[in-house]
XYZ file of C-alpha atoms in Angstrom:
516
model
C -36.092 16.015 17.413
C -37.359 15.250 13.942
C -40.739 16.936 13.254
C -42.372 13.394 12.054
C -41.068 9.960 11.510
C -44.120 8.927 9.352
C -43.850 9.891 5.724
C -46.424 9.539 2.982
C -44.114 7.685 0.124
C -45.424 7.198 -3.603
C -43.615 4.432 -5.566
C -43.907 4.531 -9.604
C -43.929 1.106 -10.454
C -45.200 -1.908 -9.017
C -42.435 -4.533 -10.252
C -39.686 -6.347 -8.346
C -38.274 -3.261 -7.346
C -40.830 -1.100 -6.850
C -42.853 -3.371 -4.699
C -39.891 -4.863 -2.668
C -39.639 -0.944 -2.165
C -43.268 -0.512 -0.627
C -42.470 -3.094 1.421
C -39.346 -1.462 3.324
C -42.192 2.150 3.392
C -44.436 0.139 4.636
C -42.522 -1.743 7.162
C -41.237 1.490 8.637
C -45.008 2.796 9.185
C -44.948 5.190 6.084
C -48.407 5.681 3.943
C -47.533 3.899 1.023
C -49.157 4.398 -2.138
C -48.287 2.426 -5.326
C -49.186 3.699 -8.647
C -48.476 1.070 -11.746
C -49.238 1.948 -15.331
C -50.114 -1.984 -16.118
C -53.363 -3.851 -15.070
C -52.647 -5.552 -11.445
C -49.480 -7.849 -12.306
C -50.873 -10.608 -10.848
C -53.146 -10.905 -13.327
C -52.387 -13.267 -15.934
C -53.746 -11.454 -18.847
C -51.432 -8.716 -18.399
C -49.289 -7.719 -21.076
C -45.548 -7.666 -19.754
C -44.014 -3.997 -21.212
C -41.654 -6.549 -23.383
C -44.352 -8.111 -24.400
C -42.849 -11.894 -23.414
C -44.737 -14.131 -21.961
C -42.629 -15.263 -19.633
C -38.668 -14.196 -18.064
C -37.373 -16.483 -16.129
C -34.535 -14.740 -13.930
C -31.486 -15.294 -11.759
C -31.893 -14.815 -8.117
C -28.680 -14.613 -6.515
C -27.645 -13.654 -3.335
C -27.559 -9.953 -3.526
C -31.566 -10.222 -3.918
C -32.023 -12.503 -1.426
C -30.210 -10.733 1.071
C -32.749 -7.939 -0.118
C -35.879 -9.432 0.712
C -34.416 -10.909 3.381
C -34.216 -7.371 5.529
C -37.641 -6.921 4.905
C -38.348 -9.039 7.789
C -41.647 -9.554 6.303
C -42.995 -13.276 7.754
C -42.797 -16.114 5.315
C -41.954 -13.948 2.752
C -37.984 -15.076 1.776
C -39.304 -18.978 2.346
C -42.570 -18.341 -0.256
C -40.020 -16.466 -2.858
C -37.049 -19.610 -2.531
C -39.665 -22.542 -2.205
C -40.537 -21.194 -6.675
C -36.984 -21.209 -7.462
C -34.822 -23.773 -8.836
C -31.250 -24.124 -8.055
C -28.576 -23.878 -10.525
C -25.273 -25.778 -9.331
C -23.625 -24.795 -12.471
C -23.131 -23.476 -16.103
C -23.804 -26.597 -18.546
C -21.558 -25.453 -21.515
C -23.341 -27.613 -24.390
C -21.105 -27.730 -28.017
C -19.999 -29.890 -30.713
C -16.232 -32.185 -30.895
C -14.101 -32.034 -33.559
C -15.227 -35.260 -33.865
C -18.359 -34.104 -34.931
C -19.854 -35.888 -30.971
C -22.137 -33.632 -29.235
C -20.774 -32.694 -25.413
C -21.981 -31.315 -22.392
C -19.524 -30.106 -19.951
C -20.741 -28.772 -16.311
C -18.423 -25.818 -14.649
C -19.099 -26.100 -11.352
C -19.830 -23.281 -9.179
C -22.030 -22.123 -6.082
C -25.765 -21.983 -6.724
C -27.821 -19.444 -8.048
C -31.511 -19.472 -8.541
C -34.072 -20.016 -11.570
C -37.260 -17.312 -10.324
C -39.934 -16.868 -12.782
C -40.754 -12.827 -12.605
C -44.589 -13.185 -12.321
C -44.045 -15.660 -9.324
C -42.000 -13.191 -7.369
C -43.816 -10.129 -8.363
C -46.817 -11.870 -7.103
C -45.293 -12.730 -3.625
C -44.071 -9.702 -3.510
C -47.248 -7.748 -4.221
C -49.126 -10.296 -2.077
C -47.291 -9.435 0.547
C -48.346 -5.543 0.378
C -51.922 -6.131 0.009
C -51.628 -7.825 3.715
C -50.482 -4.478 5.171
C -53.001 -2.019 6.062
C -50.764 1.325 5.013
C -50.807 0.454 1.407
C -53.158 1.270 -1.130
C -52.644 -0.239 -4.996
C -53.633 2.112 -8.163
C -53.036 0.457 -11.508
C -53.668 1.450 -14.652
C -52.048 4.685 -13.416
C -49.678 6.801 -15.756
C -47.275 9.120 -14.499
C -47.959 12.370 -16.321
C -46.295 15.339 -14.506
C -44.150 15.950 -11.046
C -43.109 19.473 -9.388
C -40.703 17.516 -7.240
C -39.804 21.560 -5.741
C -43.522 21.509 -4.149
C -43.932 17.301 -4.178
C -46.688 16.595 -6.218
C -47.617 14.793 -9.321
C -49.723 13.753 -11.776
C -51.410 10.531 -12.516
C -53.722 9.877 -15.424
C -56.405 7.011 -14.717
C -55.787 4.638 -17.982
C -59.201 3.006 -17.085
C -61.595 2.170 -19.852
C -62.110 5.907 -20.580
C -61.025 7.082 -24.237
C -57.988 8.654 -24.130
C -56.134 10.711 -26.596
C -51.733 10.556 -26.777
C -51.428 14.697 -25.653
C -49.392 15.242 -22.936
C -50.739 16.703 -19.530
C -49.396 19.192 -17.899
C -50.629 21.444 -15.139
C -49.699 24.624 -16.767
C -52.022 23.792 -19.477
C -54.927 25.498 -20.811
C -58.572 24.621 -20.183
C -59.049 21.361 -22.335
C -61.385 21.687 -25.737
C -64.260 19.408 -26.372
C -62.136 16.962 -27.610
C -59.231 17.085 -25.365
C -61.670 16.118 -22.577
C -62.332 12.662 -23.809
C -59.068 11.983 -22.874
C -58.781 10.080 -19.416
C -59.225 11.934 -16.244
C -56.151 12.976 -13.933
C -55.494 13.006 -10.572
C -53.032 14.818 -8.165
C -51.120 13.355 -5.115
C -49.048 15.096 -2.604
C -46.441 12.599 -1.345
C -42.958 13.298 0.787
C -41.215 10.835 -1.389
C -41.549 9.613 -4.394
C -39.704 6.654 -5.333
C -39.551 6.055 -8.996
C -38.847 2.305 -9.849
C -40.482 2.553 -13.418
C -38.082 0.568 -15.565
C -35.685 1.433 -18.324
C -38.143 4.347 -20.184
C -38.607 6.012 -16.519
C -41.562 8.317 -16.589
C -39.785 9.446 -13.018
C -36.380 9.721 -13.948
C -37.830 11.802 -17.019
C -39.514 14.515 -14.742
C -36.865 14.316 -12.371
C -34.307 15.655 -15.357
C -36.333 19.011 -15.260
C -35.620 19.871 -11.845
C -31.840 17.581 -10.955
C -28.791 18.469 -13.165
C -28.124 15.094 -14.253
C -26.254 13.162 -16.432
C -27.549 11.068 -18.306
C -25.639 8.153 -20.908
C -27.684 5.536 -23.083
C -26.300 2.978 -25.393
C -27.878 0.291 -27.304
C -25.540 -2.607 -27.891
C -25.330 -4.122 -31.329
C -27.275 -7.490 -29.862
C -30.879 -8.159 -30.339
C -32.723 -10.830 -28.443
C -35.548 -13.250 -28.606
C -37.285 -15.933 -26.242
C -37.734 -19.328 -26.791
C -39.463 -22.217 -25.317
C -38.589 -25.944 -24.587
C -40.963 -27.915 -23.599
C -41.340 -30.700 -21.292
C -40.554 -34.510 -23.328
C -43.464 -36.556 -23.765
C -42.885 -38.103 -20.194
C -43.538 -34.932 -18.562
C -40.126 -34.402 -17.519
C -37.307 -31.993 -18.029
C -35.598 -32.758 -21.477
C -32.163 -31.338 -20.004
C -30.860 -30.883 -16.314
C -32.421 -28.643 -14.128
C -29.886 -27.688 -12.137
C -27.567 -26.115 -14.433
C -27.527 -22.908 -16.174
C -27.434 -24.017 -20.178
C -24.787 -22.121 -22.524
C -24.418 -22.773 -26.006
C -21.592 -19.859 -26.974
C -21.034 -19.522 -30.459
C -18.369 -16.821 -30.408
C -20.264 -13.883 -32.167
C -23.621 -15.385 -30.627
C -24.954 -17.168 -27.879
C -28.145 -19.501 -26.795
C -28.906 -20.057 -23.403
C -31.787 -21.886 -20.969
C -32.934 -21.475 -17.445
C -35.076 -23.700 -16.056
C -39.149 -23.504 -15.708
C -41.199 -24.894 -12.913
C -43.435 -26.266 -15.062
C -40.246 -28.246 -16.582
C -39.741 -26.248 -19.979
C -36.969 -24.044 -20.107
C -36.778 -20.529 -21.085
C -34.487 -19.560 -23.564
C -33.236 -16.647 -25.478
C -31.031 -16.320 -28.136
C -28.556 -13.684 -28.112
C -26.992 -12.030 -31.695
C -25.851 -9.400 -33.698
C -29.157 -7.107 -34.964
C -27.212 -8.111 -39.008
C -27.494 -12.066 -38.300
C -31.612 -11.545 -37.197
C -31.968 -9.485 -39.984
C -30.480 -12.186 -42.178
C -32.211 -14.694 -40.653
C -35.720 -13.426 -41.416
C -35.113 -12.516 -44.402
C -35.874 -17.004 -45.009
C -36.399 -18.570 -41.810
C -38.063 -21.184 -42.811
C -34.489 -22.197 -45.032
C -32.258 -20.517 -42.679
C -32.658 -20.785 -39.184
C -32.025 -24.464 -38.822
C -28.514 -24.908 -40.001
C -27.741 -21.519 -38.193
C -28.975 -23.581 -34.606
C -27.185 -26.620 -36.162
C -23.768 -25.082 -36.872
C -23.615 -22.462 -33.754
C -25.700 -24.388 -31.201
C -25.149 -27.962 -31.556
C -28.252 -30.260 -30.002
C -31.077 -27.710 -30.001
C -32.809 -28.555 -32.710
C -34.472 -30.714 -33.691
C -32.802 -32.392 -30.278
C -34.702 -29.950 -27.699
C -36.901 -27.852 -29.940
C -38.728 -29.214 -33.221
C -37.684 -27.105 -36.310
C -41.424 -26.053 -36.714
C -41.646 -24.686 -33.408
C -38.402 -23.069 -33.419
C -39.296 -21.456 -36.813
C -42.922 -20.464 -35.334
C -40.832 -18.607 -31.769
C -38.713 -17.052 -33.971
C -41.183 -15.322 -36.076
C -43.919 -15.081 -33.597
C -41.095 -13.601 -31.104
C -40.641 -9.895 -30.805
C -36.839 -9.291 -31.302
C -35.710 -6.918 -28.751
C -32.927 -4.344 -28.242
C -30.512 -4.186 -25.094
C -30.073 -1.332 -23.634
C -27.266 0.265 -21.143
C -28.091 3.388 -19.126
C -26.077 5.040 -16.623
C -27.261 8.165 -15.097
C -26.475 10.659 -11.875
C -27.433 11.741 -9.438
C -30.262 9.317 -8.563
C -32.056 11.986 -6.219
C -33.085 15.759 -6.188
C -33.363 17.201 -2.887
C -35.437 15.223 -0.298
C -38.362 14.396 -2.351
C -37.091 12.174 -4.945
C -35.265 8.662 -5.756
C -35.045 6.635 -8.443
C -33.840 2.553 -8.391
C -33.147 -0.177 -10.372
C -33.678 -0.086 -14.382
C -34.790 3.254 -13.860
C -31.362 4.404 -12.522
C -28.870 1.933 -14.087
C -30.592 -0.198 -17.153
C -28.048 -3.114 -18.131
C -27.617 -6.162 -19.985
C -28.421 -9.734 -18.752
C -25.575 -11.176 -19.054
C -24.174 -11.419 -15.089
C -27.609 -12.026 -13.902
C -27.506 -9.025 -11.750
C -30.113 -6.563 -12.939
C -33.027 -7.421 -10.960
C -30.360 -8.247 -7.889
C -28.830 -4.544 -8.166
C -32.574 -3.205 -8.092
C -33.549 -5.119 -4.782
C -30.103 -4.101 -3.345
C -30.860 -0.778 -3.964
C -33.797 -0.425 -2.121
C -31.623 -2.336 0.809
C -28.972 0.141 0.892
C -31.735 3.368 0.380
C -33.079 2.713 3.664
C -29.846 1.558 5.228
C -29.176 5.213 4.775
C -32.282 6.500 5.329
C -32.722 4.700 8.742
C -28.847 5.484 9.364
C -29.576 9.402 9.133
C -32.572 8.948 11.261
C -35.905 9.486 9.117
C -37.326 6.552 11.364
C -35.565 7.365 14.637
C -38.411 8.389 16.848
C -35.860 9.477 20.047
C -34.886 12.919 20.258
C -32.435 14.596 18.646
C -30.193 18.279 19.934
C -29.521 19.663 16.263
C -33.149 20.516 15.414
C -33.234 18.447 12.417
C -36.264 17.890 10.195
C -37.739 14.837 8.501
C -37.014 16.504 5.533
C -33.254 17.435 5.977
C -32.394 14.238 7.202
C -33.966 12.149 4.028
C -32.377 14.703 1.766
C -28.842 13.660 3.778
C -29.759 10.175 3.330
C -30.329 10.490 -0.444
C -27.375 12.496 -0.853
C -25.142 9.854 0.783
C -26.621 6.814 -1.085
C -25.882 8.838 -4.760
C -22.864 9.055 -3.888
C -22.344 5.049 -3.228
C -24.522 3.895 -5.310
C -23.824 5.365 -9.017
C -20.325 3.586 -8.812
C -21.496 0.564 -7.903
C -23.823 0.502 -10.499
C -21.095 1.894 -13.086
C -19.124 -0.908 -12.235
C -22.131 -3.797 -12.277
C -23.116 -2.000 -15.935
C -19.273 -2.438 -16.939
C -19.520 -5.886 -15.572
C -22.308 -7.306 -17.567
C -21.143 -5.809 -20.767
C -17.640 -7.251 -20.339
C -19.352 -10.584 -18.925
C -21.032 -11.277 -22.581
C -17.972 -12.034 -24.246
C -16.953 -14.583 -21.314
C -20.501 -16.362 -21.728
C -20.421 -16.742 -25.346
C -16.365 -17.122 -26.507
C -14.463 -17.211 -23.466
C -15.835 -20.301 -21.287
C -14.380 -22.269 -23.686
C -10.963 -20.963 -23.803
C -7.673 -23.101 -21.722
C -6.583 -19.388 -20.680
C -9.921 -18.691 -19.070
C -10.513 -22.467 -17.237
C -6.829 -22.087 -16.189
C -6.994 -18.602 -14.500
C -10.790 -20.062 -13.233
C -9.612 -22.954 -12.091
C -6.337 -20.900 -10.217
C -8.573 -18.779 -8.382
C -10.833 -21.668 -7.698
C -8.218 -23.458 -5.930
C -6.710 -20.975 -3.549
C -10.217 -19.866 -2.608
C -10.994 -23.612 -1.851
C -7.537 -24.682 0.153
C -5.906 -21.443 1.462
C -9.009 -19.341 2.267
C -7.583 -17.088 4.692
C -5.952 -15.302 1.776
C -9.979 -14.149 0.966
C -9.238 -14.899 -3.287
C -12.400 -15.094 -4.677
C -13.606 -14.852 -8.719
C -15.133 -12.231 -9.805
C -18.097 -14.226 -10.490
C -18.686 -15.880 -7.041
C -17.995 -11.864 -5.448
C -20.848 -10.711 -7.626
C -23.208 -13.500 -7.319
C -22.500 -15.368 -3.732
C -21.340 -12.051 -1.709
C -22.802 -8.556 -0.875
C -19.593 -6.847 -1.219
C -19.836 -3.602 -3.382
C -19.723 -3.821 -6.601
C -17.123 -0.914 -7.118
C -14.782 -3.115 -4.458
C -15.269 -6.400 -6.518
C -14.046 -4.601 -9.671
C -10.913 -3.374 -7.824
C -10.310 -6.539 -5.955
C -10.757 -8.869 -8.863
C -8.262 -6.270 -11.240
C -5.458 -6.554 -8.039
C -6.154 -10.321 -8.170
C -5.677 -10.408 -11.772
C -1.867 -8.437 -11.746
C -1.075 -10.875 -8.836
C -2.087 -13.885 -10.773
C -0.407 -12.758 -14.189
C 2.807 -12.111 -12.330
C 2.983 -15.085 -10.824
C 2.378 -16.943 -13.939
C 4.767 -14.733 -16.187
C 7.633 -15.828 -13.233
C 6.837 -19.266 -13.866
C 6.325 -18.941 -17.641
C 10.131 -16.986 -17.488
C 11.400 -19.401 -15.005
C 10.559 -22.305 -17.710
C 11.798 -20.638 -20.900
C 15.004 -19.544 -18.998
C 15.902 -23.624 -18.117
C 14.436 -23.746 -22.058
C 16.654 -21.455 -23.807
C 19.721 -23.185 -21.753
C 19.075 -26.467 -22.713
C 18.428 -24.966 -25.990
C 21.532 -22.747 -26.301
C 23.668 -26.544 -25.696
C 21.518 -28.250 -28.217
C 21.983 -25.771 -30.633
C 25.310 -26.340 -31.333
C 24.733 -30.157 -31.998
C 21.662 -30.426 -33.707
C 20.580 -27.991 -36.794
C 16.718 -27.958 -35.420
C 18.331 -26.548 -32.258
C 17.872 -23.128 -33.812
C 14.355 -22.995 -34.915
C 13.513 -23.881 -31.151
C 15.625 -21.178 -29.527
C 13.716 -18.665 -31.861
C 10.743 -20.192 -30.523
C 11.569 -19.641 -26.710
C 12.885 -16.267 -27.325
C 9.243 -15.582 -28.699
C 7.599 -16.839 -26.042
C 9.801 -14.844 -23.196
C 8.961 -11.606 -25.128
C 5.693 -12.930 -25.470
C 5.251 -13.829 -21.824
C 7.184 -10.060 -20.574
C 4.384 -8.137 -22.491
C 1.587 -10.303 -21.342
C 2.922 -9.879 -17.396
C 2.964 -6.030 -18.455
């Protein structure tokens, strides 16, 4: 039988992830320990690492599946009661008329989640269970994931000084011992849900061979706010996610509880360094030419001067990285693993799935199987199976979900607006709707409304998309064939005739490459 079904686990990083994370531990009966290098999160003077002060995120299924297997009480009903549904993307824009429009694309709902508000349920949560201890203000500073320990410097009010620590150091000088005292811990796992800049994944890299890819995409971003109208009420619908695509940019809001909306322009790093170069004579007809109705509609031109500038604007980042373990004493999960950009929603959805799948493997290989067992295995050798096993499905799901998001940017801010798009959406829309059995879905309801791997949804929505262009290039032939007949007749009466058979010879060669 296993030697011990109780493990003491260590997660790095007390955020969605990390804490959803303690909660699975915990649940199991493991020691859980949870060591954040922020103040308590709950706390509102804080400082978020992006230095925001408020995300507002999209909660889709995938995440609420998640939290769902925590079978923690109350818990899923807290988290959805502090969300707001979104029935649809709003796509907001200007006629050629000059009109402003609105126009809603109606989907399946995900949710509006403010961070803060989930972290705190989450974390909230924990505290309840008598297995977990909290340690904040605790920086990662070492790991010798071959004998499981690491290193933890207390970030306290002591006075600190930016050397590294390391164990193999030398007795510290006089001044190198004003620096901020550290402490070991001995774990069996350590689960490293630390974010983008990983302090785990970073020691793990000494002892794993892994791989490791980052790229920063040539799109900065920055937050804005729009307030409630003078009646206290939302300026805008709720219960729509808010697009304004302007081809080479984009402007979007999700909405607040509090009935502002957060929003965050998305551009090229060139046009924000243009733009602050004279904000104060530029930013207003940019809004006014690229996103129609903002301002001074939604946000005054002094306050959307004052966010800009105030605003830090940030980078995106994409990382991809394997394996996500070394042996049994190591795992690493969310933006710590697989790092992408917004734009399918999905990042903080991936991370929760993660830990969902982890111990689907981990309780599949038996680490919390108390009956006994005739092969003599060890706690050990079965988590080390179990993180084996979920490397191996879970760096091409996130390959695919980081492909995803970076392909789903030029959708959000050119595409939604194109007839080719809204005809191939509104295809797929309709045999999902009326002949269901035939289980055609969009890519976008697969990713957001289903649990089905991400990997599978790549493949099934590429199969889909051969099907569907064959079918149309058929019909597309089938039509310039009757064309070029009535053409070929009217071409010997009329002098015109010719110009249009030229035109539907075009469009069959067109059509034949397209269906290629």
């Amino acid at each position: 039988m296993l030697e011990s079904n109780k493990q003491k686990v260590v997660v790095v990083g007390a955020g969605p992830v990390g804490a959803l994370a303690a909660l699975y531990a915990a649940g199991r009966g493991d020691a859980v320990e949870v060591y954040e290098l922020r103040s308590d999160l709950r706390d509102p003077s804080t400082t978020p690492l992006n230095f925001t002060k408020s995300i507002n995120l999209a909660l889709s299924e995938r995440g609420i599946n998640s939290m769902r297997h925590t079978q923690c009480e109350g818990l899923i009903d807290a988290v959805l009661e502090e969300t707001i549904p979104m029935h649809a993307r709003m796509i907001h824009g200007r006629s050629k008329g000059g009109d402003l429009y609105q126009e809603s694309q109606d989907q399946q709902f995900i949710r509006a989640v403010d961070r803060a508000g989930l972290n705190k349920r989450l974390l909230d949560s924990l505290e309840k269970m008598p297995n977990v201890t909290f340690h904040f203000n605790h920086k990662l500073t070492g790991a010798d994931f071959s004998k499981n320990v690491a290193w933890f410097e207390q970030r306290g009010d002591a006075p600190k000084t930016d050397q590294p620590q390391s164990p193999s150091q030398p007795s510290p000088t006089k001044k190198e011992q004003r620096r901020a005292p550290e402490i070991e811990v001995s774990f069996d796992l350590l689960i490293g849900a630390d974010g983008a800049h990983s302090a785990a994944r970073y020691h793990m890299m000494k002892f794993a061979r892994l791989n490791y890819q980052q790229e920063y995409i040539d799109t900065l971003w920055c937050e804005f706010q729009i307030p409630l109208s003078s009646a206290g009420n939302f300026k805008i619908s709720p219960n729509h996610l808010h697009i304004w695509p302007g081809g080479e940019f984009m402007f979007i809001a999700i909405p607040s509880l509090d009935k502002s909306f957060t929003c965050t322009l998305f551009a090229p790093s060139t046009c924000f360094a243009d733009l602050s170069k004279a904000p104060e004579t530029n930013l207003l007809p940019f809004f006014e030419t690229n996103f129609p109705g903002v301002s001074p509609n939604l946000i005054t031109p002094k306050d959307l001067q004052s966010q800009f500038t105030s605003n830090p604007h940030l980078p995106l980042i994409s990382i991809k990285c394997t394996p996500y373990h070394y042996t049994s004493s190591v795992v690493i999960l969310g933006d710590a693993a697989h790092a992408m950009v917004p734009f399918y929603g999905q990042g903080m959805n991936a991370g929760l799935e993660d830990v969902r799948v982890l111990f689907d493997f981990l309780d599949l290989h038996g680490v919390y199987d108390p009956s006994p067992s005739t092969n003599g295995t060890t706690c050990a050798q079965a988590r080390a199976r179990a993180l084996e096993e979920y490397t191996m499905q879970r760096t091409p799901d996130a390959s695919a979900i980081n492909d995803l998001a970076l392909r789903n940017y030029t959708e959000m801010r050119a595409s939604v607006t194109s007839p080719v798009y809204r005809l191939r959406k509104w295809v797929e829309e309709s045999v999902n709707k009326y002949v269901p059995s035939l289980g055609w879905s969009t890519q976008y309801s697969r990713v957001s409304f289903e649990n089905e791997r991400y990997s599978e949804v790549e493949r099934a929505v590429e199969r889909q998309g051969r099907i569907l262009m064959g079918v149309l290039a058929v019909g597309l032939v089938g039509v310039v064939g009757v064309g070029g007949a009535w053409a070929w007749r009217w071409n010997h009466a009329r002098p015109t005739g010719r110009v249009v058979t030229r035109w539907l010879l075009w469009a069959a060669k067109r059509t034949e490459e397209y269906a290629r």
